[in-house]
Amino acid sequence: MGGSESTGRKVSFGLDEEDRVQVLRGLRLTDDLVNRMKESSAQRAQNLSPTSPSPPSPSSIPRGGPVPSESAKTEGPRGPSSGGSKQMPTYAEDELYRRYEREQAIIQEELARITKREHETAQERYRSAILREKNYTNQERQRAEHLVSFSSPNAVFVSI
């Protein structure tokens, strides 16, 4: 899963209605991983209930995050907190979630760069089409003036 083990793959990304990046094709997740992700998101939704104080945002946590004691790392799921019987995510789950958020941020940045490039390319094509059309219009006007001057020497050309 690390960067050194990656191989080239064609993957398509898209944004859902909440501007979250989703892989459209090219990546297959195991059922076990999908279930764990669903459980994790359900637990996080429960933790964000209006009666409980809000946890610090991911941006306010230092890059490495808080480092729990060695016993907390090896205990597995943590025991119930003083606020209720909710299980807290383990250190490994926290690390996986932070890694997931970092990767999502990188993907969002890449999508923004790609979108910007596509927008600039479209604008350039639009500008070149307008210049081509102006050039064609000028050539047509010059041909019309030239034809009028040949058709009758006494004719008056009125430009509008």
Coordinates of N, CA and C in Angstrom, one line a residue:
M1 N 0.8 -1.2 0.0 CA 0.0 0.0 0.0 C 0.8 1.3 0.0
G2 N 2.1 1.1 0.4 CA 3.0 2.3 0.4 C 3.3 2.8 -1.0
G3 N 3.9 4.0 -1.0 CA 4.3 4.6 -2.3 C 5.2 3.8 -3.1
S4 N 6.2 3.1 -2.4 CA 7.2 2.3 -3.2 C 6.6 1.1 -3.8
E5 N 5.4 0.6 -3.4 CA 4.8 -0.5 -3.9 C 3.8 -0.2 -5.0
S6 N 3.5 1.0 -5.3 CA 2.5 1.4 -6.2 C 2.9 1.0 -7.6
T7 N 1.9 0.7 -8.4 CA 2.1 0.4 -9.8 C 1.2 1.4 -10.6
G8 N 1.5 1.6 -11.8 CA 0.7 2.5 -12.6 C -0.7 1.9 -12.9
R9 N -1.7 2.7 -12.6 CA -3.1 2.2 -12.9 C -3.9 3.4 -13.5
K10 N -4.8 3.1 -14.3 CA -5.7 4.1 -14.8 C -6.9 4.2 -13.9
V11 N -7.1 5.3 -13.2 CA -8.2 5.5 -12.3 C -8.9 6.7 -12.6
S12 N -10.3 6.7 -12.6 CA -11.1 7.9 -12.8 C -11.6 8.4 -11.5
F13 N -11.6 9.7 -11.3 CA -12.1 10.3 -10.1 C -13.3 11.2 -10.5
G14 N -14.2 11.4 -9.5 CA -15.3 12.3 -9.7 C -15.7 12.9 -8.4
L15 N -16.5 13.9 -8.4 CA -17.0 14.6 -7.2 C -18.4 14.3 -7.0
D16 N -18.8 14.0 -5.7 CA -20.2 13.7 -5.5 C -20.8 15.1 -5.1
E17 N -22.1 15.0 -4.7 CA -22.9 16.2 -4.5 C -22.3 17.1 -3.3
E18 N -21.5 16.5 -2.5 CA -20.9 17.2 -1.4 C -19.4 17.5 -1.7
D19 N -19.0 17.5 -2.9 CA -17.7 17.8 -3.4 C -16.6 16.9 -2.7
R20 N -17.0 15.7 -2.4 CA -16.0 14.7 -2.0 C -15.6 13.9 -3.2
V21 N -14.3 13.6 -3.2 CA -13.7 12.8 -4.3 C -14.1 11.3 -4.1
Q22 N -14.6 10.7 -5.2 CA -14.9 9.3 -5.2 C -14.2 8.7 -6.4
V23 N -13.7 7.5 -6.2 CA -13.1 6.7 -7.3 C -14.2 6.1 -8.1
L24 N -14.2 6.4 -9.4 CA -15.3 5.9 -10.2 C -15.0 4.5 -10.8
R25 N -13.7 4.3 -11.2 CA -13.3 3.0 -11.6 C -11.8 2.8 -11.5
G26 N -11.4 1.6 -11.4 CA -9.9 1.3 -11.4 C -9.4 0.9 -10.0
L27 N -10.2 1.0 -9.0 CA -9.7 0.6 -7.7 C -10.8 -0.3 -7.0
R28 N -10.4 -1.4 -6.5 CA -11.3 -2.4 -5.9 C -11.0 -2.5 -4.5
L29 N -12.0 -2.3 -3.6 CA -11.8 -2.4 -2.2 C -12.4 -3.7 -1.7
T30 N -11.8 -4.3 -0.8 CA -12.3 -5.6 -0.2 C -13.6 -5.2 0.6
D31 N -14.4 -6.2 0.7 CA -15.6 -6.1 1.5 C -15.3 -5.7 3.0
D32 N -14.3 -6.3 3.5 CA -13.9 -6.1 4.9 C -13.5 -4.6 5.0
L33 N -12.7 -4.1 4.1 CA -12.3 -2.7 4.2 C -13.5 -1.7 4.1
V34 N -14.4 -2.0 3.1 CA -15.6 -1.2 3.0 C -16.5 -1.2 4.2
N35 N -16.6 -2.4 4.9 CA -17.4 -2.5 6.1 C -16.8 -1.7 7.2
R36 N -15.4 -1.8 7.3 CA -14.7 -1.0 8.4 C -14.9 0.5 8.1
M37 N -14.8 0.9 6.9 CA -15.0 2.3 6.6 C -16.4 2.8 6.9
K38 N -17.4 2.0 6.6 CA -18.8 2.3 7.0 C -19.0 2.4 8.5
E39 N -18.4 1.4 9.2 CA -18.5 1.4 10.7 C -17.8 2.7 11.2
S40 N -16.6 3.0 10.7 CA -15.9 4.1 11.2 C -16.7 5.4 11.0
S41 N -17.3 5.6 9.8 CA -18.0 6.8 9.5 C -19.3 6.9 10.4
A42 N -19.9 5.7 10.6 CA -21.1 5.7 11.5 C -20.7 6.1 12.9
Q43 N -19.5 5.6 13.4 CA -19.1 6.0 14.7 C -18.8 7.5 14.8
R44 N -18.2 8.0 13.8 CA -17.8 9.4 13.8 C -19.1 10.3 13.7
A45 N -20.1 9.8 13.0 CA -21.4 10.6 13.0 C -22.0 10.6 14.4
Q46 N -21.9 9.4 15.1 CA -22.5 9.4 16.4 C -21.7 10.3 17.4
N47 N -20.4 10.4 17.2 CA -19.6 11.3 18.0 C -19.8 12.7 17.8
L48 N -20.4 13.1 16.7 CA -20.7 14.5 16.4 C -22.1 14.9 16.8
S49 N -22.7 14.2 17.7 CA -24.0 14.6 18.2 C -24.0 15.9 18.8
P50 N -25.1 16.7 18.8 CA -25.1 18.1 19.3 C -24.9 18.2 20.8
T51 N -25.2 17.1 21.6 CA -25.1 17.1 23.0 C -23.7 17.0 23.5
S52 N -22.8 16.4 22.6 CA -21.4 16.2 23.1 C -20.6 17.3 22.5
P53 N -19.5 17.7 23.3 CA -18.7 18.8 22.8 C -18.0 18.3 21.5
S54 N -17.8 19.3 20.6 CA -17.2 18.9 19.3 C -15.7 18.6 19.4
P55 N -15.2 17.6 18.8 CA -13.7 17.3 18.9 C -13.0 18.3 18.1
P56 N -11.7 18.4 18.3 CA -10.9 19.4 17.6 C -10.9 19.0 16.1
S57 N -10.8 20.0 15.3 CA -10.8 19.8 13.8 C -9.4 19.2 13.4
P58 N -9.4 18.4 12.3 CA -8.1 17.7 11.9 C -7.0 18.8 11.7
S59 N -7.4 20.0 11.2 CA -6.4 21.0 11.0 C -5.7 21.5 12.2
S60 N -6.5 21.4 13.4 CA -5.9 21.9 14.6 C -5.0 20.9 15.3
I61 N -5.0 19.7 14.9 CA -4.2 18.7 15.5 C -2.8 18.7 14.8
P62 N -1.7 18.7 15.5 CA -0.4 18.7 14.8 C -0.3 17.6 13.8
R63 N 0.6 17.8 12.8 CA 0.7 16.9 11.7 C 0.8 15.4 12.1
G64 N 1.6 15.1 13.1 CA 1.7 13.7 13.5 C 0.5 13.3 14.4
G65 N -0.2 14.2 14.9 CA -1.3 13.9 15.8 C -0.8 13.6 17.2
P66 N -1.7 13.5 18.1 CA -1.3 13.1 19.5 C -0.8 11.7 19.5
V67 N 0.2 11.5 20.3 CA 0.8 10.2 20.4 C 0.4 9.6 21.7
P68 N -0.5 8.6 21.7 CA -0.9 7.9 22.9 C 0.2 7.1 23.5
S69 N 0.0 6.6 24.7 CA 1.0 5.8 25.4 C 1.1 4.5 24.7
E70 N 2.2 3.7 25.0 CA 2.4 2.4 24.4 C 1.3 1.5 24.7
S71 N 0.8 1.6 25.9 CA -0.3 0.6 26.3 C -1.6 0.9 25.5
A72 N -1.8 2.1 25.1 CA -3.0 2.5 24.3 C -2.8 2.0 22.9
K73 N -1.6 1.9 22.4 CA -1.4 1.4 21.0 C -1.7 0.0 20.9
T74 N -1.4 -0.8 22.0 CA -1.5 -2.3 21.9 C -2.8 -2.8 22.4
E75 N -3.6 -1.9 23.1 CA -4.8 -2.4 23.7 C -5.9 -2.8 22.8
G76 N -5.9 -2.3 21.6 CA -7.1 -2.6 20.7 C -8.1 -1.5 20.9
P77 N -9.4 -1.8 20.8 CA -10.4 -0.7 21.0 C -10.3 -0.2 22.4
R78 N -10.4 1.1 22.6 CA -10.3 1.7 23.9 C -11.6 1.4 24.6
G79 N -11.5 1.5 25.9 CA -12.7 1.3 26.8 C -13.7 2.4 26.7
P80 N -14.8 2.3 27.3 CA -15.8 3.4 27.3 C -15.2 4.7 27.9
S81 N -15.6 5.8 27.2 CA -15.2 7.1 27.8 C -16.1 7.5 28.9
S82 N -15.7 8.6 29.6 CA -16.5 9.0 30.7 C -17.9 9.6 30.2
G83 N -18.0 9.9 29.0 CA -19.2 10.5 28.4 C -20.2 9.5 28.1
G84 N -19.9 8.2 28.0 CA -20.9 7.2 27.7 C -20.3 5.9 27.3
S85 N -21.0 5.1 26.6 CA -20.5 3.8 26.2 C -20.0 3.7 24.8
K86 N -19.6 4.8 24.2 CA -19.1 4.9 22.8 C -17.6 4.4 22.8
Q87 N -17.3 3.6 21.8 CA -15.9 3.1 21.7 C -15.1 4.2 20.9
M88 N -13.9 4.5 21.4 CA -13.0 5.4 20.7 C -12.2 4.6 19.7
P89 N -11.9 5.3 18.6 CA -11.1 4.6 17.6 C -9.7 4.3 18.1
T90 N -9.0 3.2 17.7 CA -7.7 2.9 18.1 C -6.7 3.8 17.4
Y91 N -5.5 3.7 17.9 CA -4.4 4.5 17.3 C -4.2 4.2 15.8
A92 N -4.3 2.9 15.5 CA -4.1 2.5 14.1 C -5.3 3.1 13.2
E93 N -6.5 3.1 13.8 CA -7.6 3.6 13.0 C -7.5 5.1 12.8
D94 N -7.0 5.8 13.9 CA -6.7 7.2 13.8 C -5.7 7.5 12.7
E95 N -4.7 6.7 12.7 CA -3.6 6.9 11.7 C -4.2 6.7 10.3
L96 N -4.9 5.6 10.1 CA -5.5 5.3 8.8 C -6.4 6.5 8.4
Y97 N -7.2 7.0 9.3 CA -8.1 8.1 9.0 C -7.3 9.4 8.6
R98 N -6.3 9.7 9.4 CA -5.5 10.8 9.0 C -4.8 10.7 7.7
R99 N -4.3 9.5 7.4 CA -3.7 9.2 6.1 C -4.8 9.3 5.0
Y100 N -6.0 8.8 5.2 CA -7.1 9.0 4.3 C -7.4 10.4 4.0
E101 N -7.4 11.3 5.1 CA -7.7 12.7 4.9 C -6.6 13.4 4.1
R102 N -5.3 13.0 4.4 CA -4.2 13.6 3.6 C -4.3 13.2 2.1
E103 N -4.6 12.0 1.8 CA -4.8 11.5 0.5 C -5.9 12.2 -0.2
Q104 N -7.0 12.4 0.5 CA -8.2 13.1 -0.1 C -7.8 14.5 -0.4
A105 N -7.0 15.2 0.5 CA -6.6 16.6 0.2 C -5.7 16.6 -1.0
I106 N -4.8 15.7 -1.2 CA -3.9 15.6 -2.4 C -4.8 15.4 -3.6
I107 N -5.7 14.5 -3.6 CA -6.6 14.3 -4.7 C -7.4 15.5 -5.0
Q108 N -7.9 16.2 -4.0 CA -8.7 17.4 -4.3 C -7.8 18.5 -5.0
E109 N -6.6 18.6 -4.5 CA -5.7 19.6 -5.1 C -5.4 19.2 -6.6
E110 N -5.2 17.9 -6.8 CA -4.9 17.5 -8.2 C -6.1 17.7 -9.1
L111 N -7.3 17.4 -8.6 CA -8.5 17.7 -9.4 C -8.7 19.2 -9.6
A112 N -8.3 20.0 -8.7 CA -8.4 21.5 -8.9 C -7.4 21.9 -10.0
R113 N -6.2 21.4 -9.9 CA -5.2 21.7 -11.0 C -5.7 21.2 -12.4
I114 N -6.3 20.0 -12.4 CA -6.8 19.5 -13.7 C -7.9 20.4 -14.2
T115 N -8.8 20.7 -13.3 CA -10.0 21.6 -13.7 C -9.5 22.9 -14.2
K116 N -8.5 23.5 -13.5 CA -8.0 24.8 -13.9 C -7.3 24.7 -15.3
R117 N -6.6 23.6 -15.6 CA -5.9 23.4 -16.9 C -7.0 23.3 -18.0
E118 N -8.0 22.5 -17.7 CA -9.1 22.3 -18.7 C -9.8 23.6 -19.0
H119 N -10.0 24.4 -18.0 CA -10.7 25.7 -18.1 C -9.8 26.6 -19.0
E120 N -8.5 26.7 -18.7 CA -7.6 27.5 -19.5 C -7.5 27.1 -20.9
T121 N -7.5 25.8 -21.2 CA -7.5 25.3 -22.5 C -8.8 25.7 -23.3
A122 N -9.9 25.5 -22.6 CA -11.2 25.9 -23.2 C -11.2 27.4 -23.5
Q123 N -10.7 28.2 -22.6 CA -10.6 29.7 -22.9 C -9.7 30.0 -24.1
E124 N -8.6 29.3 -24.2 CA -7.7 29.5 -25.3 C -8.4 29.1 -26.6
R125 N -9.1 28.0 -26.7 CA -9.8 27.6 -27.9 C -10.8 28.6 -28.2
Y126 N -11.5 29.1 -27.2 CA -12.6 30.1 -27.5 C -12.0 31.4 -28.1
R127 N -10.9 31.9 -27.5 CA -10.2 33.1 -28.0 C -9.7 32.9 -29.4
S128 N -9.1 31.7 -29.7 CA -8.7 31.5 -31.1 C -9.8 31.4 -32.1
A129 N -11.0 30.9 -31.7 CA -12.1 30.8 -32.5 C -12.7 32.2 -32.8
I130 N -12.7 33.1 -31.8 CA -13.1 34.5 -32.0 C -12.2 35.2 -32.9
L131 N -10.9 35.0 -32.8 CA -9.9 35.7 -33.7 C -10.1 35.2 -35.1
R132 N -10.3 33.9 -35.3 CA -10.5 33.3 -36.6 C -11.7 34.0 -37.2
E133 N -12.8 34.1 -36.5 CA -14.1 34.6 -37.0 C -13.9 36.1 -37.3
K134 N -13.2 36.9 -36.5 CA -12.9 38.3 -36.8 C -12.1 38.4 -38.1
N135 N -11.1 37.6 -38.2 CA -10.3 37.6 -39.5 C -11.1 37.3 -40.7
Y136 N -12.0 36.3 -40.6 CA -12.8 35.9 -41.7 C -13.8 37.0 -42.0
T137 N -14.4 37.7 -41.0 CA -15.3 38.8 -41.3 C -14.5 40.0 -42.0
N138 N -13.3 40.3 -41.5 CA -12.5 41.3 -42.2 C -12.3 41.0 -43.7
Q139 N -11.9 39.7 -43.9 CA -11.6 39.3 -45.3 C -12.9 39.4 -46.1
E140 N -14.0 39.1 -45.6 CA -15.3 39.2 -46.4 C -15.6 40.7 -46.6
R141 N -15.4 41.5 -45.7 CA -15.6 43.0 -45.9 C -14.7 43.5 -47.0
Q142 N -13.4 43.1 -46.9 CA -12.5 43.6 -47.9 C -12.9 43.1 -49.3
R143 N -13.3 41.9 -49.4 CA -13.8 41.3 -50.7 C -15.0 42.1 -51.2
A144 N -15.9 42.4 -50.3 CA -17.1 43.1 -50.7 C -16.7 44.5 -51.2
E145 N -15.8 45.2 -50.5 CA -15.4 46.5 -51.0 C -14.7 46.4 -52.3
H146 N -13.9 45.4 -52.5 CA -13.2 45.2 -53.8 C -14.2 45.0 -54.9
L147 N -15.2 44.1 -54.7 CA -16.2 43.9 -55.7 C -17.0 45.1 -56.1
V148 N -17.3 45.9 -55.1 CA -18.0 47.2 -55.3 C -17.2 48.1 -56.2
S149 N -15.9 48.2 -55.9 CA -15.1 49.1 -56.7 C -14.9 48.6 -58.1
F150 N -15.0 47.3 -58.4 CA -14.9 46.8 -59.8 C -16.3 46.9 -60.5
S151 N -17.4 46.8 -59.8 CA -18.7 46.7 -60.4 C -19.1 48.0 -61.1
S152 N -18.9 49.1 -60.5 CA -19.2 50.4 -61.2 C -18.3 51.5 -60.6
P153 N -17.7 52.2 -61.4 CA -16.8 53.2 -60.9 C -17.5 54.4 -60.3
N154 N -18.7 54.6 -60.6 CA -19.5 55.8 -60.1 C -20.3 55.4 -58.8
A155 N -20.3 54.1 -58.5 CA -21.1 53.6 -57.3 C -20.5 54.1 -56.0
V156 N -21.3 54.4 -55.1 CA -20.9 55.0 -53.8 C -21.0 53.8 -52.8
F157 N -19.9 53.6 -52.1 CA -19.9 52.6 -51.0 C -20.2 53.2 -49.7
V158 N -21.2 52.7 -49.0 CA -21.6 53.2 -47.7 C -21.3 52.2 -46.7
S159 N -20.4 52.5 -45.8 CA -20.1 51.6 -44.7 C -21.0 51.8 -43.5
I160 N -21.4 50.8 -42.9 CA -22.4 50.9 -41.8 C -21.6 50.7 -40.5

